[in-house]
Coordinates of C-alpha atoms in Angstrom, one line a residue:
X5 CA 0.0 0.0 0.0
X6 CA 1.3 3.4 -1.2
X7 CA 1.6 6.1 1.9
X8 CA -1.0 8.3 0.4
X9 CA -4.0 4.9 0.3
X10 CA -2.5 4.5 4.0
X11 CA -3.1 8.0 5.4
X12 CA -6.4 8.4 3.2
X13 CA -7.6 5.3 5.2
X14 CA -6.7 6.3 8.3
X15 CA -8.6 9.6 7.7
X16 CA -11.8 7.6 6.8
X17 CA -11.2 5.2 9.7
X18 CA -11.3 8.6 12.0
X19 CA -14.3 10.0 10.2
X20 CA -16.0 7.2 10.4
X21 CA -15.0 6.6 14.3
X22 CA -15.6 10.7 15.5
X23 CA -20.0 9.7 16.1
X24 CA -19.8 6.4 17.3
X25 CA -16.7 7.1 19.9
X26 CA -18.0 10.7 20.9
X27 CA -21.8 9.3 21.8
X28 CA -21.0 6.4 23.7
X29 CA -20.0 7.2 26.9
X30 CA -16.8 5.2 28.4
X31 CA -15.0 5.0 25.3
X32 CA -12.0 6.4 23.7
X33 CA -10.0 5.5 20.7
X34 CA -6.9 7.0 19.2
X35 CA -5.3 6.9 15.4
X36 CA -2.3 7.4 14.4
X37 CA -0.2 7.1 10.6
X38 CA 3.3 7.3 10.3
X39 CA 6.0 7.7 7.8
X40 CA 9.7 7.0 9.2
X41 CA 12.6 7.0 6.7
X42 CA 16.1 6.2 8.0
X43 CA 19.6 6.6 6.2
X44 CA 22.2 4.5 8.5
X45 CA 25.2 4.8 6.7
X46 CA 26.0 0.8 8.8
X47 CA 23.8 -0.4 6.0
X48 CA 23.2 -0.6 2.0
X49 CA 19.3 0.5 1.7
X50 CA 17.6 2.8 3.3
X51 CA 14.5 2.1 5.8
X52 CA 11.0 3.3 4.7
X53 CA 8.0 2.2 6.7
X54 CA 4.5 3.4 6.7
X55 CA 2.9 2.6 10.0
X56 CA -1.1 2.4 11.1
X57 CA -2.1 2.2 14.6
X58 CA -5.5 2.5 15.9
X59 CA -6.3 2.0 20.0
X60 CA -9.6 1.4 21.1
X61 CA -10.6 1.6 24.7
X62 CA -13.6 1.7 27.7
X63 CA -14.2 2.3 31.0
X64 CA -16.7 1.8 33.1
X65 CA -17.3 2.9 37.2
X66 CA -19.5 0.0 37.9
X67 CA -19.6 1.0 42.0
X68 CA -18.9 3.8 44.3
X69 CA -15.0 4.2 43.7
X70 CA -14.3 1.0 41.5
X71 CA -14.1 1.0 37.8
X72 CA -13.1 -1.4 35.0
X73 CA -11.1 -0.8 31.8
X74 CA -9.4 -2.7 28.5
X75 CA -7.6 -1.3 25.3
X76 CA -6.9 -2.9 22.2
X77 CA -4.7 -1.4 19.8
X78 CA -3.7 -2.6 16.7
X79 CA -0.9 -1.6 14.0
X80 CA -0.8 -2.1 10.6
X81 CA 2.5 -1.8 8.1
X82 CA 2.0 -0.6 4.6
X83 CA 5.6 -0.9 3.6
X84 CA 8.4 -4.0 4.6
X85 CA 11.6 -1.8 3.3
X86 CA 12.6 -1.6 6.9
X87 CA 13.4 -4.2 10.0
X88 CA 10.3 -4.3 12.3
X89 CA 12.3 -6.5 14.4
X90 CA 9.8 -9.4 13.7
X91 CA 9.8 -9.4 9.7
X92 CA 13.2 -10.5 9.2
X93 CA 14.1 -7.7 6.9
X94 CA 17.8 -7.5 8.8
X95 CA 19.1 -5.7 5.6
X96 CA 17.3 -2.2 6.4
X97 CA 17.6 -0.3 9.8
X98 CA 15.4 -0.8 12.5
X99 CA 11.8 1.1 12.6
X100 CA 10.4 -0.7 15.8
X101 CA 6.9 -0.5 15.1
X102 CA 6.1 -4.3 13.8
X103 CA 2.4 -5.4 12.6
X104 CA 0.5 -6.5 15.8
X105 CA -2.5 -6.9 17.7
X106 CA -2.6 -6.7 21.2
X107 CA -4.2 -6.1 24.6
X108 CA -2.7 -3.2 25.5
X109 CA -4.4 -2.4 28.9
X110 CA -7.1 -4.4 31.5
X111 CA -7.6 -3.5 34.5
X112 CA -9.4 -3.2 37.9
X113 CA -8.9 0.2 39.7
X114 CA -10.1 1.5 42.8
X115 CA -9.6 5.3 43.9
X116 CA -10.7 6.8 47.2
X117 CA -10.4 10.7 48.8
X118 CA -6.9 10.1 49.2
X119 CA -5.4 7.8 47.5
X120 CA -6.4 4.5 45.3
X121 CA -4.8 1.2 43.1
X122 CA -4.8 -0.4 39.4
X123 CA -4.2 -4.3 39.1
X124 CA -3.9 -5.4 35.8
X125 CA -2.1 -4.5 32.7
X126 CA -2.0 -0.6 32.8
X127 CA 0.7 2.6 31.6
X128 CA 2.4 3.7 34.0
X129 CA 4.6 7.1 33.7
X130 CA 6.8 8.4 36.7
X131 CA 8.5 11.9 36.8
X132 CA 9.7 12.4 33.4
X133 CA 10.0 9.1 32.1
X134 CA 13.5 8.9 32.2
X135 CA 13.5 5.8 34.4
X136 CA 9.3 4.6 34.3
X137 CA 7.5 5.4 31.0
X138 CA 5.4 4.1 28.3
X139 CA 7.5 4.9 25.3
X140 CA 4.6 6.5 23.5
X141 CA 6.8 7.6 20.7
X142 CA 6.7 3.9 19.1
X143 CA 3.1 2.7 17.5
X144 CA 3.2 -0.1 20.0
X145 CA 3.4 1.3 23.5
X146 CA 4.7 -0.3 26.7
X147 CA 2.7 -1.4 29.1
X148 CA 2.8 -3.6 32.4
X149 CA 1.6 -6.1 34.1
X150 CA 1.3 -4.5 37.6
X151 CA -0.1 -3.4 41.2
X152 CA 0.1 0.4 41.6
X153 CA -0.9 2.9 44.3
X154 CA -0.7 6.0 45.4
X155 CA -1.7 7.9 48.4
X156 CA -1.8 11.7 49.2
X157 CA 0.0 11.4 52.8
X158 CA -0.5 15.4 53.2
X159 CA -1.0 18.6 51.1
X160 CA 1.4 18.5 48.5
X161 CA 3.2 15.2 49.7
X162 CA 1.8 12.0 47.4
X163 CA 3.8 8.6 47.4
X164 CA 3.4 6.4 44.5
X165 CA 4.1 2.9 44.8
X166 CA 4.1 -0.2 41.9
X167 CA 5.1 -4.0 41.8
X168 CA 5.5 -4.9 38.4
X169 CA 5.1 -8.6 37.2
X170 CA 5.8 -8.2 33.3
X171 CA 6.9 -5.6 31.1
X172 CA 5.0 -5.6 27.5
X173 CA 7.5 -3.9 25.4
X174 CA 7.7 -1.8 21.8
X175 CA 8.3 -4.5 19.9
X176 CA 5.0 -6.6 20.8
X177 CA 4.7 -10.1 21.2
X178 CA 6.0 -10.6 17.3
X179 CA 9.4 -10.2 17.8
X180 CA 11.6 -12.7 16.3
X181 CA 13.9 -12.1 20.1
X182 CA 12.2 -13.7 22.6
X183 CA 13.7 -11.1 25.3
X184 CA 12.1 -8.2 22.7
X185 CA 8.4 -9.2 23.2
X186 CA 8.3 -9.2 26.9
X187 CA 10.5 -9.0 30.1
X188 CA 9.4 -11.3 33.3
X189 CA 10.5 -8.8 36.0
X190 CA 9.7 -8.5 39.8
X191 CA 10.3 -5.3 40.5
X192 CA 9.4 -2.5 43.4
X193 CA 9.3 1.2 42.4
X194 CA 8.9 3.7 45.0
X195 CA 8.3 7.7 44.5
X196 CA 7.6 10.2 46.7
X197 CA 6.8 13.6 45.3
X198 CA 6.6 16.7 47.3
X199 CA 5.6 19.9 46.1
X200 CA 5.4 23.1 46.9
X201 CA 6.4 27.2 46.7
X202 CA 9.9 26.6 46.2
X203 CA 9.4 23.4 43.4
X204 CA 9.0 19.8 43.6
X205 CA 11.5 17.2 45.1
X206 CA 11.0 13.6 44.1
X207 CA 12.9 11.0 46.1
X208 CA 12.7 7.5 44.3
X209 CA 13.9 4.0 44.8
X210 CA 13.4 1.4 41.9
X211 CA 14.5 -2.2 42.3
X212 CA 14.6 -4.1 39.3
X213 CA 14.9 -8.0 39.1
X214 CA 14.9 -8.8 35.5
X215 CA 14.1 -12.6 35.8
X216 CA 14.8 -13.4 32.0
X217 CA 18.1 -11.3 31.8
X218 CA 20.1 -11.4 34.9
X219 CA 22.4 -8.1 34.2
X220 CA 19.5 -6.3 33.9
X221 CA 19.3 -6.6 37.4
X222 CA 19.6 -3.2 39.2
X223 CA 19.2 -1.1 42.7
X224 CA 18.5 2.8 41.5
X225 CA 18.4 5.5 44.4
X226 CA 18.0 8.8 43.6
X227 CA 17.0 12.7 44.3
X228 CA 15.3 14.6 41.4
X229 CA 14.3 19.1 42.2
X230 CA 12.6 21.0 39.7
X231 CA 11.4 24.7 39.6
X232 CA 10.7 28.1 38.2
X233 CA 10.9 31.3 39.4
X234 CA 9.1 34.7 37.6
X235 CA 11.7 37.7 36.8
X236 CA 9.7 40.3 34.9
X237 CA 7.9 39.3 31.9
X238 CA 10.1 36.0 31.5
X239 CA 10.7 32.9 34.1
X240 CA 13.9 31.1 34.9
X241 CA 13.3 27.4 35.1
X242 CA 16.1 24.6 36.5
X243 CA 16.0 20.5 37.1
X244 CA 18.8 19.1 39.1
X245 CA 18.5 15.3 39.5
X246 CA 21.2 12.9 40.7
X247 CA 20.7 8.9 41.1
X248 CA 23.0 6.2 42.2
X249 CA 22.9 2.5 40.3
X250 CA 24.2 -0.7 42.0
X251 CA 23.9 -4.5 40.7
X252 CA 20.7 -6.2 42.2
X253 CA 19.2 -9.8 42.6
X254 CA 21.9 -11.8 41.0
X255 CA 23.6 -9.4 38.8
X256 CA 26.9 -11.1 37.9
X257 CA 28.5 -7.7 36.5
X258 CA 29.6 -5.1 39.1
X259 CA 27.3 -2.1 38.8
X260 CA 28.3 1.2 40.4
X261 CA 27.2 4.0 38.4
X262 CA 26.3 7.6 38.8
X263 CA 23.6 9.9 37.0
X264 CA 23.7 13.4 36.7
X265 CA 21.2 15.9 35.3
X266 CA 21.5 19.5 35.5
X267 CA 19.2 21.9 33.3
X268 CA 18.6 25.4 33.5
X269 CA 15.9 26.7 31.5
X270 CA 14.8 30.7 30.3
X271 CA 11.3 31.5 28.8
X272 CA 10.6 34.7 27.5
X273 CA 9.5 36.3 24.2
X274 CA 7.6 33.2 23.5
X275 CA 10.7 31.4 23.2
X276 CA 12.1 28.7 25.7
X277 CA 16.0 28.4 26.2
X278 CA 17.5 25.4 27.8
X279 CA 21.1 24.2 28.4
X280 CA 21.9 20.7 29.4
X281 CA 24.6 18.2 31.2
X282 CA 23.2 14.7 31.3
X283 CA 25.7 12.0 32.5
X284 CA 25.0 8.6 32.8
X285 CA 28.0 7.1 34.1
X286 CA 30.5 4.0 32.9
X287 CA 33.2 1.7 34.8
X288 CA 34.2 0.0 31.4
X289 CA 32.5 -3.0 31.8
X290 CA 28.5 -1.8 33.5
X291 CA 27.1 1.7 32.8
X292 CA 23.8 3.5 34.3
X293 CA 20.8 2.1 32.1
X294 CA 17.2 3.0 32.3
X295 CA 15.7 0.0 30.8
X296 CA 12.0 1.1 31.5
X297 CA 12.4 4.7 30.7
X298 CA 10.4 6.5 27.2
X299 CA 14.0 6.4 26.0
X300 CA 13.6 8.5 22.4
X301 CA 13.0 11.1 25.0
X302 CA 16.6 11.7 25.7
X303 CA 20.5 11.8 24.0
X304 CA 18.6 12.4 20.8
X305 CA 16.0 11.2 18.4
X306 CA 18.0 9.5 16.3
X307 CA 18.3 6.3 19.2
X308 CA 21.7 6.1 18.9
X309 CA 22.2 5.5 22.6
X310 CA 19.0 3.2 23.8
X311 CA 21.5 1.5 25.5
X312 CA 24.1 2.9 27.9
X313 CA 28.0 2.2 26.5
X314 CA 29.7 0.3 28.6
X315 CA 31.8 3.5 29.0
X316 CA 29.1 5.9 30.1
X317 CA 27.7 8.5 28.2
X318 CA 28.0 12.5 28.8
X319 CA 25.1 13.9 26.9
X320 CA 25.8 17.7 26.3
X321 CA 22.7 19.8 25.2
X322 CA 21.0 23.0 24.1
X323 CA 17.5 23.8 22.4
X324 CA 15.0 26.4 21.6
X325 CA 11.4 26.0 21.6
X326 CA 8.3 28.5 20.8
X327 CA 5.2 28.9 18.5
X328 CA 4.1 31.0 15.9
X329 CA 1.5 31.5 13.2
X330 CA -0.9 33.9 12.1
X331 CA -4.8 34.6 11.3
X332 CA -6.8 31.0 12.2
X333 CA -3.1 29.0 12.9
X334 CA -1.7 32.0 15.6
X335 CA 0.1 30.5 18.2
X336 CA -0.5 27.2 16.8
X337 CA 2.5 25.9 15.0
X338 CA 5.0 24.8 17.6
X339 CA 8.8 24.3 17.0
X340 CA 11.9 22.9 18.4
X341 CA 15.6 23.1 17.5
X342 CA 18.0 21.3 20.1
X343 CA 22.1 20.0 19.3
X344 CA 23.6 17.2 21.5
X345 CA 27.3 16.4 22.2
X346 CA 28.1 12.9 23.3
X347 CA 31.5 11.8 24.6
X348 CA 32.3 8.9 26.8
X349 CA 32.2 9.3 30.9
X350 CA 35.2 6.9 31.3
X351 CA 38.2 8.3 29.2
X352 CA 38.0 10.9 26.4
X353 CA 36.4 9.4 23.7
X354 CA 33.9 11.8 21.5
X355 CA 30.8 10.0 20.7
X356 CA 29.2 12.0 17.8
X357 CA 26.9 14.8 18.0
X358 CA 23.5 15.4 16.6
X359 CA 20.8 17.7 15.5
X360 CA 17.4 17.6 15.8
X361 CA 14.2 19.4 14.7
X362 CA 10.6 19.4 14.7
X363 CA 7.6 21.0 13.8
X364 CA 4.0 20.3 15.3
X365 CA 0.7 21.9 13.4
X366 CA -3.4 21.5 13.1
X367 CA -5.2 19.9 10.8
X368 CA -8.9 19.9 10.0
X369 CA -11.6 17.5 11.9
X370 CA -9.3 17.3 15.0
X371 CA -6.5 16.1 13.6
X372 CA -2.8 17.5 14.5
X373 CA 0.4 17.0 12.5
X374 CA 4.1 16.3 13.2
X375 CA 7.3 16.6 11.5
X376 CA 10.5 15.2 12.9
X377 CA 14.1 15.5 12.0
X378 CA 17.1 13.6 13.4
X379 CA 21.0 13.9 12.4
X380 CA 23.5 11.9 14.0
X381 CA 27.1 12.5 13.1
X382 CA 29.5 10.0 14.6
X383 CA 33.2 10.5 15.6
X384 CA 33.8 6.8 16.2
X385 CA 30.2 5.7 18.0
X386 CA 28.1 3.7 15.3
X387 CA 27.6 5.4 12.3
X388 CA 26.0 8.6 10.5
X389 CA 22.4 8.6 10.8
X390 CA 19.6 10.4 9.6
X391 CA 15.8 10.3 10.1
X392 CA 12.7 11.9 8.9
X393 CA 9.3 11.6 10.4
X394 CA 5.9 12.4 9.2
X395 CA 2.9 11.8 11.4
X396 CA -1.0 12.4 12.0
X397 CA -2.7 11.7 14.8
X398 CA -6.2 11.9 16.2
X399 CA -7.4 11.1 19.6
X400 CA -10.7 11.0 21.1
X401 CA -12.2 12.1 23.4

């Protein structure tokens, strides 16, 4: 299927969906097309894959404080010149968003006046996903099989607790790799958020026994403070975080790793400044990795460092951000320009550094658009890469 047939039926799937999902009451329903081209110069061809996905959902509060929900979601490939990681196309790059159908939530929540708890398979984002996320970039997003809480202890002080059983990953359960489809795990995440005049502090603990891949096995302590501050017409913004890693349950590698975040940030003018040191430390043979975290968040777009190298990773940063537009689209087109700089913790070896861009707009009937740039230079770390994205999306309610 051509890209143009796939994006014209994903824009009468969502006509056709806006009544029925917008009457009922309970139900929600998302759709998404994608076009992702890659050009990694560690291979001959060129990635191209146009990607479908369409989640459907419903909830119901069937007694005083309980409700119910499931989601299905579904994704669809209209193009195979590109490595799904389950199509066996290991001559093109990776685009990790492989044909599937799933059940992507179920569960069984109760909430109270202060506090309540999820059982089932559910999302679950802590802080800024750098350690806990969902990975909602990909078509196929990760979910867990889990027990969470949380409680509000006092004003402004709410702990958040989750035991997870099973991680559903990006790659779904077609994944030619075993460990790629789903991770048995017993792990303990702890987070306790305070907030108040001065900003929020968020002490954490996440223990992570990764029953199918023993050096995945990790103790993570850390401190995370973020604020902003008025000065005139423009605010001053800043996130200091620091963690400690240590091998847990069995590791047989030696884990003893640092992170470090520091990030000051300036809005004013419409325009957002930020500078950026993000370290994620190495010993040579175990660095700091954040197997659970929305990863494509961070060290760039173009993926380059999913995992940690074994000699750590200094990840250093700046970007812009702001909006413009005029008439019916004022205020409404929303851009962002950032450059990383990547160089080892452990010794002095430069990485590569990278560009990226995008640029987010409206579209009629609800819809919203997204272009995405990526450009990864290397000075020794894999190899030049370069990705485009094109993207529609509409959500409902």
């Amino acid at each position: 299927m051509k890209p143009r047939n796939c994006l014209a039926l994903a824009l009468a799937l969502a006509l056709a969906l806006q009544p029925a999902v917008a009457a009922a009451e309970g139900w929600s329903a998302s759709l998404r097309y994608r076009h992702e081209a890659v050009s990694d110069d560690a291979f001959t061809r060129d990635a191209s894959a146009d990607t479908l996905r369409l989640r459907l959902g419903y909830a119901h509060d069937f007694a005083h404080g309980w409700s119910a929900g499931a989601e299905l979601e579904a994704v669809a490939a209209a193009d195979s010149r590109f490595n799904s990681t389950a199509n066996g196309r290991v001559a093109f790059p990776v685009v990790a968003d492989p044909g599937s159908f799933e059940l992507n939530q179920a569960w069984l929540r109760w909430r109270g006046e202060h506090g309540g708890a999820t059982f089932g398979r559910q999302r679950i984002v802590l802080d800024n996903q750098r350690f806990v996320g969902n990975v909602g970039w990909r078509q196929n997003e990760q979910t867990y099989d889990a027990l969470s809480a949380d409680a509000t202890l006092r004003d402004g002080l709410v702990l958040r607790y989750a035991w997870l059983d099973r991680v559903h990953r990006v790659f779904s359960d077609e994944a030619i790799d075993p460990l790629a489809r789903e991770r048995d795990v017993n792990a303990h995440l702890a987070n306790l958020v305070w907030t108040g005049a001065a900003g929020s502090l968020v002490g954490y603990g996440y223990w992570l026994d990764d029953q199918d891949l023993a050096t995945g096995s990790t103790r993570t302590l850390g401190l995370r403070y973020t604020g902003q501050r008025a000065l005139g017409k423009a605010s001053a913004g800043w996130t200091l975080e620091y963690a400690k890693q240590r091998d847990h349950a069995g590791n047989p590698l030696r884990v003893d790793a640092d992170y470090v975040l520091f990030e000051p940030s300036l809005t004013a003018g419409g325009l957002t400044w930020k500078l950026g040191f993000e370290r994620l430390g190495g010993g040579g043979s175990a660095a700091f990795q954040t197997p659970l975290a929305t990863l494509h968040a961070f060290n760039g777009w173009a993926d380059k460092f999913l995992v940690t190298p074994a000699n750590g990773l200094d990840d250093r940063y700046a970007s812009a951000a702001g909006k413009f537009g005029s008439g019916r689209l004022d205020g409404k087109l929303g851009w962002t320009l950032a450059f990383h700089d990547y160089q080892a913790d452990r010794g002095s070896a430069d990485y590569g550094r990278e560009w990226n861009a995008s640029l987010s707009f409206p579209l009629p009937a609800g819809f919203s658009g997204l272009l995405k740039l990526a450009d990864y230079r290397s000075d020794g770390f894999a190899r030049d890469t370069r990705k485009l994205w094109l993207q529609v999306e509409r959500i409902w309610p």
